[in-house]
Every structure is written in structure tokens, then in C-alpha cells.
Amino acid sequence: MAGRPGRPGRPARPSRVVRRPRGPGERIGAALVAVAAAVLVVGVTQALLRSWVFLAAVAVACLLSAARGPALDRARTRRLAALRIPLATVDAMDDQAFEYALRDLLVRDGWSARKVGQHGDQAADVIGHHPHLGRIVLQAKHTKVAAKVGVQVMYQVKGTAGPAHGADLAVVVTNGGLTRDAMAWGDRHAVHWMDRARLAAWAEGGVPLEEVLRLRRRR
């Protein structure tokens, strides 16, 4: 008796049984593969560990830097608050050092200041700002002790301090002297001047700039 036709059969799935290596050659090959895999795993693990150690070190360095930043700023502020520069030290400076010294003296007196002097600086070597005194421009003239600054410097500073730099105050500072014409012209046209005697009071004596030049605070 004929039976009922059956449903088409599905193809048999291949066996997933892993065959053990046979013979010495296959055993050696399997051992080499196992060793290579182990070496690879160890290498990757060590690389990850090194990367984590590196990243952790970078993070710690950043945290330490962030923590030290305010402390360094406070230390610099305290150091500048006690800044005194003898005239003998000023006389031994070059032009660049003199400009940096004037910047630090402004900072000591509560100004935010920066050195800007360079070729084509339009008669401004240091620019500062004070919340109660406004914007200031310093023109530095580092000279021999016996040398004197002439009135032409006053003309230059007057012509650029306001128009070019937006300054409320303009000051010519020298470790030497100024001619009578320079001082008189500056007094008439609101260009302040600081000769050797005034510089001694400011730099060496620690008297604030606004007292040395008798500057008026804005209301």
C-alpha cells in the first residue's frame, strides 16, 4: 500500500562538533595558535592599561595645574605688592626691562597693565587701566642719568595717547630728567611727566602713582 507523500525534507545542519587535533603536527599547530592568541590578549590588555595610566596622569596634571593657578596668581600679587626697585637697578636695565618694570609697578598700584612697546608703537610702551582712574599710557624713556627728555616727546605723546590709544591719562617716564620746556608744556597740556626724583618715589619708595602725579579719581 502506497503511503502518503511526505513533506520535502530540510537539509541537515552541519555538525558543530570541534574536532580534536590529530597527530603531532596538528597538536603543535593548535598550541602555536593558542600561544599567539594569549600573546595578543596580553598585549591588548597592557596597551589598555598603559592608555588608562596615561590618561589618569594627564587628568591629575590638569587638576594640579588648575589648583596651582590661583595660588600662583595670589603669590605674584603678594610679591608685586611689596615691589621696590632701586634707581641703581633701573639705571642698569635696558629699554625692554625698563618697560616691564613700569608695567609691574602699575600692577603693584592696582592697575591692570601690559607692555606694548615695540617698533611703531605710536608713543605707547605700557598701557594700563584702573577702575577709578581710567586708561593710562606710559611712554618710557630709559636714558643716561644726565640725559634729558625734550619737548618733542611731549608733542608725540599728546598726539597719540587719546586718538590712537583711547587714553584718559598720558605719562612720560624717564630715569633721567626733562627739559624745562618739556615739563612746562606737559603741565599746560595735561601730559604728566615723571623725572628721576618722581621715579625714585614711585619705584624705590613705593608711593602709588596716583599720589606721585596727584591724579584725580573719577566718580
PDB file of C-alpha atoms in Angstrom:
ATOM      1  CA  MET A   1       0.000   0.000   0.000  1.00  0.00           C
ATOM      2  CA  ALA A   2       1.367   3.263  -1.083  1.00  0.00           C
ATOM      3  CA  GLY A   3       1.983   5.767   1.694  1.00  0.00           C
ATOM      4  CA  ARG A   4       1.062   9.486   1.682  1.00  0.00           C
ATOM      5  CA  PRO A   5       3.533  11.708   0.046  1.00  0.00           C
ATOM      6  CA  GLY A   6       5.704  13.318   2.705  1.00  0.00           C
ATOM      7  CA  ARG A   7       6.775  16.979   3.041  1.00  0.00           C
ATOM      8  CA  PRO A   8      10.023  17.956   1.474  1.00  0.00           C
ATOM      9  CA  GLY A   9      12.762  17.406   3.993  1.00  0.00           C
ATOM     10  CA  ARG A  10      15.049  20.230   5.255  1.00  0.00           C
ATOM     11  CA  PRO A  11      18.759  19.888   4.612  1.00  0.00           C
ATOM     12  CA  ALA A  12      20.638  18.544   7.539  1.00  0.00           C
ATOM     13  CA  ARG A  13      22.603  21.095   9.556  1.00  0.00           C
ATOM     14  CA  PRO A  14      26.318  20.592   9.612  1.00  0.00           C
ATOM     15  CA  SER A  15      27.738  19.284  12.817  1.00  0.00           C
ATOM     16  CA  ARG A  16      29.372  21.894  15.056  1.00  0.00           C
ATOM     17  CA  VAL A  17      31.448  19.421  16.971  1.00  0.00           C
ATOM     18  CA  VAL A  18      35.027  20.698  17.100  1.00  0.00           C
ATOM     19  CA  ARG A  19      37.388  18.023  16.034  1.00  0.00           C
ATOM     20  CA  ARG A  20      40.357  17.486  18.255  1.00  0.00           C
ATOM     21  CA  PRO A  21      43.710  17.832  16.581  1.00  0.00           C
ATOM     22  CA  ARG A  22      45.109  14.594  15.380  1.00  0.00           C
ATOM     23  CA  GLY A  23      48.688  13.734  15.149  1.00  0.00           C
ATOM     24  CA  PRO A  24      51.767  15.614  16.351  1.00  0.00           C
ATOM     25  CA  GLY A  25      51.635  18.203  13.544  1.00  0.00           C
ATOM     26  CA  GLU A  26      48.101  19.367  14.311  1.00  0.00           C
ATOM     27  CA  ARG A  27      48.774  19.436  18.038  1.00  0.00           C
ATOM     28  CA  ILE A  28      51.816  21.672  17.540  1.00  0.00           C
ATOM     29  CA  GLY A  29      49.837  23.971  15.241  1.00  0.00           C
ATOM     30  CA  ALA A  30      46.998  24.252  17.756  1.00  0.00           C
ATOM     31  CA  ALA A  31      49.465  25.033  20.511  1.00  0.00           C
ATOM     32  CA  LEU A  32      51.068  27.784  18.429  1.00  0.00           C
ATOM     33  CA  VAL A  33      47.671  29.339  17.705  1.00  0.00           C
ATOM     34  CA  ALA A  34      46.810  29.270  21.412  1.00  0.00           C
ATOM     35  CA  VAL A  35      50.115  30.914  22.321  1.00  0.00           C
ATOM     36  CA  ALA A  36      49.624  33.629  19.683  1.00  0.00           C
ATOM     37  CA  ALA A  37      46.110  34.348  20.952  1.00  0.00           C
ATOM     38  CA  ALA A  38      47.364  34.570  24.522  1.00  0.00           C
ATOM     39  CA  VAL A  39      50.155  36.953  23.497  1.00  0.00           C
ATOM     40  CA  LEU A  40      47.647  39.098  21.609  1.00  0.00           C
ATOM     41  CA  VAL A  41      45.311  39.269  24.609  1.00  0.00           C
ATOM     42  CA  VAL A  42      48.167  40.187  26.934  1.00  0.00           C
ATOM     43  CA  GLY A  43      49.394  42.877  24.525  1.00  0.00           C
ATOM     44  CA  VAL A  44      45.960  44.431  24.163  1.00  0.00           C
ATOM     45  CA  THR A  45      45.475  44.338  27.919  1.00  0.00           C
ATOM     46  CA  GLN A  46      48.817  46.030  28.557  1.00  0.00           C
ATOM     47  CA  ALA A  47      48.089  48.680  25.929  1.00  0.00           C
ATOM     48  CA  LEU A  48      44.752  49.452  27.544  1.00  0.00           C
ATOM     49  CA  LEU A  49      46.365  49.642  30.946  1.00  0.00           C
ATOM     50  CA  ARG A  50      49.068  51.974  29.628  1.00  0.00           C
ATOM     51  CA  SER A  51      46.469  54.185  27.973  1.00  0.00           C
ATOM     52  CA  TRP A  52      44.447  54.391  31.175  1.00  0.00           C
ATOM     53  CA  VAL A  53      47.563  55.159  33.180  1.00  0.00           C
ATOM     54  CA  PHE A  54      48.485  57.891  30.685  1.00  0.00           C
ATOM     55  CA  LEU A  55      45.000  59.381  30.721  1.00  0.00           C
ATOM     56  CA  ALA A  56      44.922  59.275  34.509  1.00  0.00           C
ATOM     57  CA  ALA A  57      48.296  61.025  34.651  1.00  0.00           C
ATOM     58  CA  VAL A  58      47.075  63.734  32.270  1.00  0.00           C
ATOM     59  CA  ALA A  59      43.925  64.215  34.350  1.00  0.00           C
ATOM     60  CA  VAL A  60      45.940  64.519  37.566  1.00  0.00           C
ATOM     61  CA  ALA A  61      48.317  67.015  35.920  1.00  0.00           C
ATOM     62  CA  CYS A  62      45.388  69.130  34.747  1.00  0.00           C
ATOM     63  CA  LEU A  63      43.840  69.102  38.213  1.00  0.00           C
ATOM     64  CA  LEU A  64      47.124  70.097  39.823  1.00  0.00           C
ATOM     65  CA  SER A  65      47.627  72.869  37.290  1.00  0.00           C
ATOM     66  CA  ALA A  66      44.120  74.207  37.870  1.00  0.00           C
ATOM     67  CA  ALA A  67      44.662  74.107  41.612  1.00  0.00           C
ATOM     68  CA  ARG A  68      48.053  75.825  41.405  1.00  0.00           C
ATOM     69  CA  GLY A  69      46.897  78.584  39.043  1.00  0.00           C
ATOM     70  CA  PRO A  70      45.044  80.717  41.622  1.00  0.00           C
ATOM     71  CA  ALA A  71      47.775  80.089  44.197  1.00  0.00           C
ATOM     72  CA  LEU A  72      50.450  81.300  41.759  1.00  0.00           C
ATOM     73  CA  ASP A  73      48.377  84.386  40.935  1.00  0.00           C
ATOM     74  CA  ARG A  74      47.993  85.201  44.626  1.00  0.00           C
ATOM     75  CA  ALA A  75      51.712  84.699  45.200  1.00  0.00           C
ATOM     76  CA  ARG A  76      52.551  87.023  42.296  1.00  0.00           C
ATOM     77  CA  THR A  77      50.110  89.631  43.605  1.00  0.00           C
ATOM     78  CA  ARG A  78      51.699  89.488  47.064  1.00  0.00           C
ATOM     79  CA  ARG A  79      55.174  89.758  45.559  1.00  0.00           C
ATOM     80  CA  LEU A  80      54.231  92.739  43.415  1.00  0.00           C
ATOM     81  CA  ALA A  81      52.525  94.431  46.368  1.00  0.00           C
ATOM     82  CA  ALA A  82      55.926  94.627  48.033  1.00  0.00           C
ATOM     83  CA  LEU A  83      57.772  95.585  44.845  1.00  0.00           C
ATOM     84  CA  ARG A  84      60.534  98.147  45.270  1.00  0.00           C
ATOM     85  CA  ILE A  85      63.037  98.902  42.513  1.00  0.00           C
ATOM     86  CA  PRO A  86      66.146 100.903  43.450  1.00  0.00           C
ATOM     87  CA  LEU A  87      67.209 103.533  40.935  1.00  0.00           C
ATOM     88  CA  ALA A  88      70.575 101.819  40.577  1.00  0.00           C
ATOM     89  CA  THR A  89      68.717  98.749  39.336  1.00  0.00           C
ATOM     90  CA  VAL A  90      66.634 100.869  36.984  1.00  0.00           C
ATOM     91  CA  ASP A  91      69.749 102.516  35.559  1.00  0.00           C
ATOM     92  CA  ALA A  92      71.250  99.089  34.801  1.00  0.00           C
ATOM     93  CA  MET A  93      68.182  97.970  32.809  1.00  0.00           C
ATOM     94  CA  ASP A  94      67.823  98.065  29.046  1.00  0.00           C
ATOM     95  CA  ASP A  95      64.808  99.592  27.331  1.00  0.00           C
ATOM     96  CA  GLN A  96      62.739  96.392  27.382  1.00  0.00           C
ATOM     97  CA  ALA A  97      63.420  95.651  31.046  1.00  0.00           C
ATOM     98  CA  PHE A  98      62.524  99.235  31.936  1.00  0.00           C
ATOM     99  CA  GLU A  99      59.145  98.898  30.214  1.00  0.00           C
ATOM    100  CA  TYR A 100      58.414  95.623  32.027  1.00  0.00           C
ATOM    101  CA  ALA A 101      59.372  97.268  35.323  1.00  0.00           C
ATOM    102  CA  LEU A 102      56.899 100.093  34.698  1.00  0.00           C
ATOM    103  CA  ARG A 103      54.197  97.554  33.946  1.00  0.00           C
ATOM    104  CA  ASP A 104      54.856  95.737  37.226  1.00  0.00           C
ATOM    105  CA  LEU A 105      54.794  98.987  39.165  1.00  0.00           C
ATOM    106  CA  LEU A 106      51.376  99.786  37.719  1.00  0.00           C
ATOM    107  CA  VAL A 107      50.128  96.320  38.698  1.00  0.00           C
ATOM    108  CA  ARG A 108      51.501  96.870  42.188  1.00  0.00           C
ATOM    109  CA  ASP A 109      49.352 100.006  42.452  1.00  0.00           C
ATOM    110  CA  GLY A 110      46.143  98.281  41.402  1.00  0.00           C
ATOM    111  CA  TRP A 111      46.214  98.775  37.633  1.00  0.00           C
ATOM    112  CA  SER A 112      45.708  96.041  35.072  1.00  0.00           C
ATOM    113  CA  ALA A 113      48.621  96.688  32.730  1.00  0.00           C
ATOM    114  CA  ARG A 114      50.501  95.247  29.803  1.00  0.00           C
ATOM    115  CA  LYS A 115      53.684  96.085  27.934  1.00  0.00           C
ATOM    116  CA  VAL A 116      53.008  97.055  24.326  1.00  0.00           C
ATOM    117  CA  GLY A 117      56.181  98.898  23.334  1.00  0.00           C
ATOM    118  CA  GLN A 118      57.657  97.864  20.004  1.00  0.00           C
ATOM    119  CA  HIS A 119      58.502  99.380  16.638  1.00  0.00           C
ATOM    120  CA  GLY A 120      55.640 101.617  15.527  1.00  0.00           C
ATOM    121  CA  ASP A 121      54.016 101.681  18.978  1.00  0.00           C
ATOM    122  CA  GLN A 122      52.756 105.250  18.478  1.00  0.00           C
ATOM    123  CA  ALA A 123      54.337 106.612  21.653  1.00  0.00           C
ATOM    124  CA  ALA A 124      52.945 103.934  23.976  1.00  0.00           C
ATOM    125  CA  ASP A 125      55.165 101.462  25.801  1.00  0.00           C
ATOM    126  CA  VAL A 126      52.814 100.412  28.622  1.00  0.00           C
ATOM    127  CA  ILE A 127      49.018 100.632  28.720  1.00  0.00           C
ATOM    128  CA  GLY A 128      47.041 100.216  31.925  1.00  0.00           C
ATOM    129  CA  HIS A 129      43.530 100.538  33.274  1.00  0.00           C
ATOM    130  CA  HIS A 130      42.297 101.470  36.724  1.00  0.00           C
ATOM    131  CA  PRO A 131      38.633 101.269  37.818  1.00  0.00           C
ATOM    132  CA  HIS A 132      38.758 104.753  39.347  1.00  0.00           C
ATOM    133  CA  LEU A 133      41.428 106.473  37.271  1.00  0.00           C
ATOM    134  CA  GLY A 134      40.709 105.258  33.747  1.00  0.00           C
ATOM    135  CA  ARG A 135      43.028 104.225  30.939  1.00  0.00           C
ATOM    136  CA  ILE A 136      46.677 105.266  31.052  1.00  0.00           C
ATOM    137  CA  VAL A 137      49.505 105.295  28.511  1.00  0.00           C
ATOM    138  CA  LEU A 138      53.140 105.364  29.624  1.00  0.00           C
ATOM    139  CA  GLN A 139      55.905 106.429  27.277  1.00  0.00           C
ATOM    140  CA  ALA A 140      59.176 105.082  28.693  1.00  0.00           C
ATOM    141  CA  LYS A 141      62.423 106.928  28.103  1.00  0.00           C
ATOM    142  CA  HIS A 142      65.337 104.994  29.550  1.00  0.00           C
ATOM    143  CA  THR A 143      68.357 107.255  29.303  1.00  0.00           C
ATOM    144  CA  LYS A 144      71.669 108.010  30.863  1.00  0.00           C
ATOM    145  CA  VAL A 145      71.284 109.684  34.228  1.00  0.00           C
ATOM    146  CA  ALA A 146      72.439 113.066  32.920  1.00  0.00           C
ATOM    147  CA  ALA A 147      70.294 112.969  29.764  1.00  0.00           C
ATOM    148  CA  LYS A 148      67.080 114.965  29.443  1.00  0.00           C
ATOM    149  CA  VAL A 149      63.880 114.311  27.518  1.00  0.00           C
ATOM    150  CA  GLY A 150      62.891 117.145  25.197  1.00  0.00           C
ATOM    151  CA  VAL A 151      59.537 118.727  24.463  1.00  0.00           C
ATOM    152  CA  GLN A 152      59.194 116.814  21.179  1.00  0.00           C
ATOM    153  CA  VAL A 153      58.362 113.676  23.163  1.00  0.00           C
ATOM    154  CA  MET A 154      55.511 115.561  24.819  1.00  0.00           C
ATOM    155  CA  TYR A 155      54.132 116.507  21.402  1.00  0.00           C
ATOM    156  CA  GLN A 156      54.197 112.883  20.280  1.00  0.00           C
ATOM    157  CA  VAL A 157      52.504 111.530  23.379  1.00  0.00           C
ATOM    158  CA  LYS A 158      49.819 114.209  23.326  1.00  0.00           C
ATOM    159  CA  GLY A 159      49.083 113.482  19.675  1.00  0.00           C
ATOM    160  CA  THR A 160      48.629 109.722  20.082  1.00  0.00           C
ATOM    161  CA  ALA A 161      47.549 108.950  23.662  1.00  0.00           C
ATOM    162  CA  GLY A 162      43.913 109.858  23.137  1.00  0.00           C
ATOM    163  CA  PRO A 163      43.333 109.402  19.390  1.00  0.00           C
ATOM    164  CA  ALA A 164      45.377 106.215  18.924  1.00  0.00           C
ATOM    165  CA  HIS A 165      45.058 104.526  22.317  1.00  0.00           C
ATOM    166  CA  GLY A 166      41.892 105.942  23.863  1.00  0.00           C
ATOM    167  CA  ALA A 167      43.802 107.021  26.964  1.00  0.00           C
ATOM    168  CA  ASP A 168      42.476 109.249  29.718  1.00  0.00           C
ATOM    169  CA  LEU A 169      45.976 109.802  31.098  1.00  0.00           C
ATOM    170  CA  ALA A 170      49.338 110.159  29.377  1.00  0.00           C
ATOM    171  CA  VAL A 171      52.658 109.983  31.209  1.00  0.00           C
ATOM    172  CA  VAL A 172      56.269 110.301  30.067  1.00  0.00           C
ATOM    173  CA  VAL A 173      58.555 108.353  32.427  1.00  0.00           C
ATOM    174  CA  THR A 174      62.337 108.664  32.465  1.00  0.00           C
ATOM    175  CA  ASN A 175      65.151 107.687  34.776  1.00  0.00           C
ATOM    176  CA  GLY A 176      66.900 110.866  33.707  1.00  0.00           C
ATOM    177  CA  GLY A 177      65.441 114.357  33.517  1.00  0.00           C
ATOM    178  CA  LEU A 178      63.251 116.552  31.321  1.00  0.00           C
ATOM    179  CA  THR A 179      63.938 119.960  29.887  1.00  0.00           C
ATOM    180  CA  ARG A 180      62.108 122.953  31.335  1.00  0.00           C
ATOM    181  CA  ASP A 181      60.162 123.339  28.114  1.00  0.00           C
ATOM    182  CA  ALA A 182      59.052 119.698  28.266  1.00  0.00           C
ATOM    183  CA  MET A 183      57.818 119.955  31.840  1.00  0.00           C
ATOM    184  CA  ALA A 184      56.085 123.294  31.266  1.00  0.00           C
ATOM    185  CA  TRP A 185      54.426 122.121  28.060  1.00  0.00           C
ATOM    186  CA  GLY A 186      53.279 118.899  29.738  1.00  0.00           C
ATOM    187  CA  ASP A 187      51.769 120.818  32.642  1.00  0.00           C
ATOM    188  CA  ARG A 188      49.834 123.070  30.267  1.00  0.00           C
ATOM    189  CA  HIS A 189      48.552 120.287  28.018  1.00  0.00           C
ATOM    190  CA  ALA A 190      47.798 117.516  30.524  1.00  0.00           C
ATOM    191  CA  VAL A 191      50.740 115.277  29.675  1.00  0.00           C
ATOM    192  CA  HIS A 192      52.078 114.050  33.015  1.00  0.00           C
ATOM    193  CA  TRP A 193      55.792 113.571  33.453  1.00  0.00           C
ATOM    194  CA  MET A 194      57.955 111.580  35.812  1.00  0.00           C
ATOM    195  CA  ASP A 195      61.586 112.547  36.161  1.00  0.00           C
ATOM    196  CA  ARG A 196      64.259 110.821  38.231  1.00  0.00           C
ATOM    197  CA  ALA A 197      63.061 112.272  41.536  1.00  0.00           C
ATOM    198  CA  ARG A 198      59.452 111.234  40.965  1.00  0.00           C
ATOM    199  CA  LEU A 199      60.555 107.818  39.712  1.00  0.00           C
ATOM    200  CA  ALA A 200      62.529 107.331  42.914  1.00  0.00           C
ATOM    201  CA  ALA A 201      59.410 107.986  44.975  1.00  0.00           C
ATOM    202  CA  TRP A 202      57.323 105.625  42.838  1.00  0.00           C
ATOM    203  CA  ALA A 203      59.707 102.743  42.170  1.00  0.00           C
ATOM    204  CA  GLU A 204      62.043 102.848  45.160  1.00  0.00           C
ATOM    205  CA  GLY A 205      59.840 104.457  47.801  1.00  0.00           C
ATOM    206  CA  GLY A 206      56.650 102.554  46.986  1.00  0.00           C
ATOM    207  CA  VAL A 207      54.462 105.667  46.740  1.00  0.00           C
ATOM    208  CA  PRO A 208      51.432 104.900  44.479  1.00  0.00           C
ATOM    209  CA  LEU A 209      51.447 106.504  41.055  1.00  0.00           C
ATOM    210  CA  GLU A 210      48.282 108.495  41.695  1.00  0.00           C
ATOM    211  CA  GLU A 211      49.936 110.144  44.694  1.00  0.00           C
ATOM    212  CA  VAL A 212      53.190 110.861  42.897  1.00  0.00           C
ATOM    213  CA  LEU A 213      51.368 112.506  39.974  1.00  0.00           C
ATOM    214  CA  ARG A 214      48.402 113.760  42.031  1.00  0.00           C
ATOM    215  CA  LEU A 215      45.872 112.105  39.788  1.00  0.00           C
ATOM    216  CA  ARG A 216      42.211 112.686  40.381  1.00  0.00           C
ATOM    217  CA  ARG A 217      39.881 109.748  40.721  1.00  0.00           C
ATOM    218  CA  ARG A 218      36.741 109.656  38.627  1.00  0.00           C
ATOM    219  CA  ARG A 219      33.389 109.489  40.396  1.00  0.00           C
TER     220      ARG A 219
END
